[in-house]
Amino acid sequence: MDAKSSVPRLPKFYYNTYRQYKENESKIVRWVHITVAKIRERAHGQTAPPFRGRAQGNKARNGGTRRTQPLMDPDLSSPKFPLRLFVDLVREIAASDVVIPISKLTLLELSIKQRKTTAAFYSADAEAAENNRTHRYAIQSYSQALSILKDAEKKRAEKDGGLAETLHSALTLNPAVDDNIFALSEAIQHLSVVLDEEDFEGSPSAGSSQNEWLRDNPMVNSPKSGGKSRKPQPFPLEEYELVPDDYFESKSKKSKPAQDDTFEALRCFLLDVHNMRKYCNQVWKSVVPEGNTSHIAASFVTNKAVQLIKQMEYALLADFPALKDMHHAFEMLLEVITSQLPPGANEETLYPFKEQMMYYTWKSLQQFGNMLENNPVPVLRDGFFGYFDPLADRQKMWAMEKYVEDRCIMCNHWPDLILINRSLANKTSANDTHTFKFLGSQGLVKDFKEFHQNKARPVTWALIFACQMQADSVQARRRYLKYDLQVMRNLGSNIKKEYLDFLNDGVLYDKNMDLIAKPFINQSNVEIYNWLELDRVMEAKLKFGWDKLSKQATQKDALWLQNPWLTANAISEASLDFFFAGVAVVGAAGFVQSAIQLWNMLRQTGYLDPPSSSSIVEKNSTSTKERILLFDHLMEVFGDKVFSGPPPKSGFLKQWDLMMGVRAEDFARGKRQLKKTAEPSLRSRAHNESGRGIVATISELYNVHEANYFTTDTSASQKRSSGKDDKHPLAATLDLANSELGQSATLPSEDSFQPRGPLLNLNLFKIHRLCVRIFTELEPILRPDIELFIRQPLDHEQINWPYLTGWIARTEGLPGNNNMPDRVMLKKAAEVVQRLAGDKELGFFLMREEADENLIL
């Protein structure tokens, strides 16, 4: 298959190494081709004769001088350049007066580094590129071209006044940042965007002011008519390629069969997978309390990696169908590895290379699949796959001891996944479906299901990666396994307590609360009870008598202790459900939105005391953002939804009416009395009867989760969170998670994002209770003033208390108020709000991942 066929399949932000270095090669060759063509065309020196019209008759056609179109240059007749010709053409460019773009020099430098990195994968030789014919020729050609062009540009820079320092700084783009695994691919991706912009700006059609009809008319611009000669059109980008010098036979000029890039594509794919695995392990090692990364962020990054690999694997197999045979793929890999090792290399020597291509995980899956042929739910006797000791020092283990430990971790956990999927499939009744929803179903639980249920036991690279990440997460968290479990249990307990407090608060709500919020809370309560409080898998094992066959298989909490990734997924899904339930309560009750409107009204009119100096200083500090005032933060994260724009400084009634559902065009009816009254809006209502705008989709993390971690949803959030669009999707996902949890970027820089949150970890139930208390105290205080204003008794129940803010805003119409709310009512409201919420800091309204550190081994 043509190696270039895979280039357009994946979006650029997938950072496919194979696609990258193939595209870079095409861009380099195309630039050389186009530049040399321009140099030779300019050197040709032929001037076109004056255009002769029809009035000159036959003299113009027969007697006049006719311009002949030059023949196609044989060096430029093909988009495939032999290496020797490529270097000769580069020398021709260097000898000309063409200004060599810094971006092209940088692309050559980065391409050399990427080629060497790719060739060195699965090789202990640092100069492995010299043993690979394709990479060796490309690197040699690139190195010669870079040296020639750098010398030429240096001489030109010195002649023009000395720009050598600028040139040096541009060429020393060093992506080898210790903490950034994706630095090289991100640098190349960023450079690719720059090159595309340069190509667009330099294209003839960009910004052209000439008449397009005259420019494209073949009768006007043909050589026969005396017009400009048509320039040879460049070849499509994917056709440009460097080929060995013997690619064309010397006489017949017939091209040889294209080389098979199957192995090269596989190696690049696994290099990308390996880098994603390294990044995920880096994230897991930084999870609290060892680092500052949350369990939610680690969960999102790992789930995202699995989805990326699924999509990259699909594109790989579409271009190279031979790789569908997993046995064939590993045979190719092992053949190359063994050929590069000294004779007689033992398994200890092979282990690092087999481990980085996840060979042992694939082998363990095969062994477990064979066991399933005789027993669909295998009960493993004690020690069948060995025992896992979390206190053991892995650094002192021999290679095969590490393999045995990983196999023990994975194979002892997989029967638990089978029990979960069987319990989810065997629902007792339609009414109990919510009871069998499993918290933590993303990741390995979902991917292992097809392997177990399909008798063919299909093994994909995504499944191998998911199983490997289970073992890797255990290795990274081996001292914190019980700590992570307790974090999950504590979070579930806190969420359940918030649910019960809300259900029993005795507040009279609108009927909208019974449509979504309360049913979802009841369902979520059951899920927390079944999976986070109880051990349903253990109950199933005892029911089937597993305790009589194996004590190891019936270890307490084995499901969670053998997979911290699963524990993090449960924490993540429980937090997402809690956020969704909180948003549903806020939307149906309206207390929080009304309190935000009231806070802004009091702050803008000067009736609220300004925040303390510490809060003002720390508001933009990412490390101490929890110290800012609660309602200042709520205005920041929910303000555009509550106010339908920026917080108003006056005209509070209009913003209140917009929040309550009045259409914006209704305010213009008085200005167009002679025009037709606007028809009722057909757009969907962005509000409910008690409030407007705040829905769960305000969280990008929630959107990513609902979209099953596909990149289509991350691309937009990636730009929002990272500040630029050339970050690797995993790095962008981590930054997005940190942003919504109120943490700083992983690698802070001048263009790093500022945290958008805390958002997902807001305790909206606790905030709702505070707002209910505010309006509970405001109602008897403001009722007399409101009745005086409307000149009749105020007949409203508890569900109407959020409308108190609206009544204050309506006093703008009183004579003498100068279109501002009533001062007396503002003063009374400010006293209550200041006392109850004036000094409430954000940190008291967050859900936290906490546990007893005595559980750390």
Coordinates of C-alpha atoms in Angstrom, one line a residue, residues 27 45 236 282 305 310 343 551 594 629 637 676 715 742 763 838:
K27 CA 7.3 19.7 2.5
G45 CA 15.9 35.3 -19.3
P236 CA 0.3 17.3 -4.9
Q282 CA 4.0 10.3 34.7
A305 CA -5.3 7.8 25.8
K310 CA -8.4 3.1 19.2
P343 CA 24.2 -13.3 19.3
K551 CA -8.8 -17.1 49.5
S594 CA -31.1 35.0 42.0
L629 CA -14.9 35.1 47.9
V637 CA -17.8 30.9 36.2
K676 CA -44.9 44.6 12.8
S715 CA -10.1 20.1 20.2
G742 CA -8.9 25.1 39.9
N763 CA -20.3 21.7 46.0
G838 CA -19.9 38.4 52.8

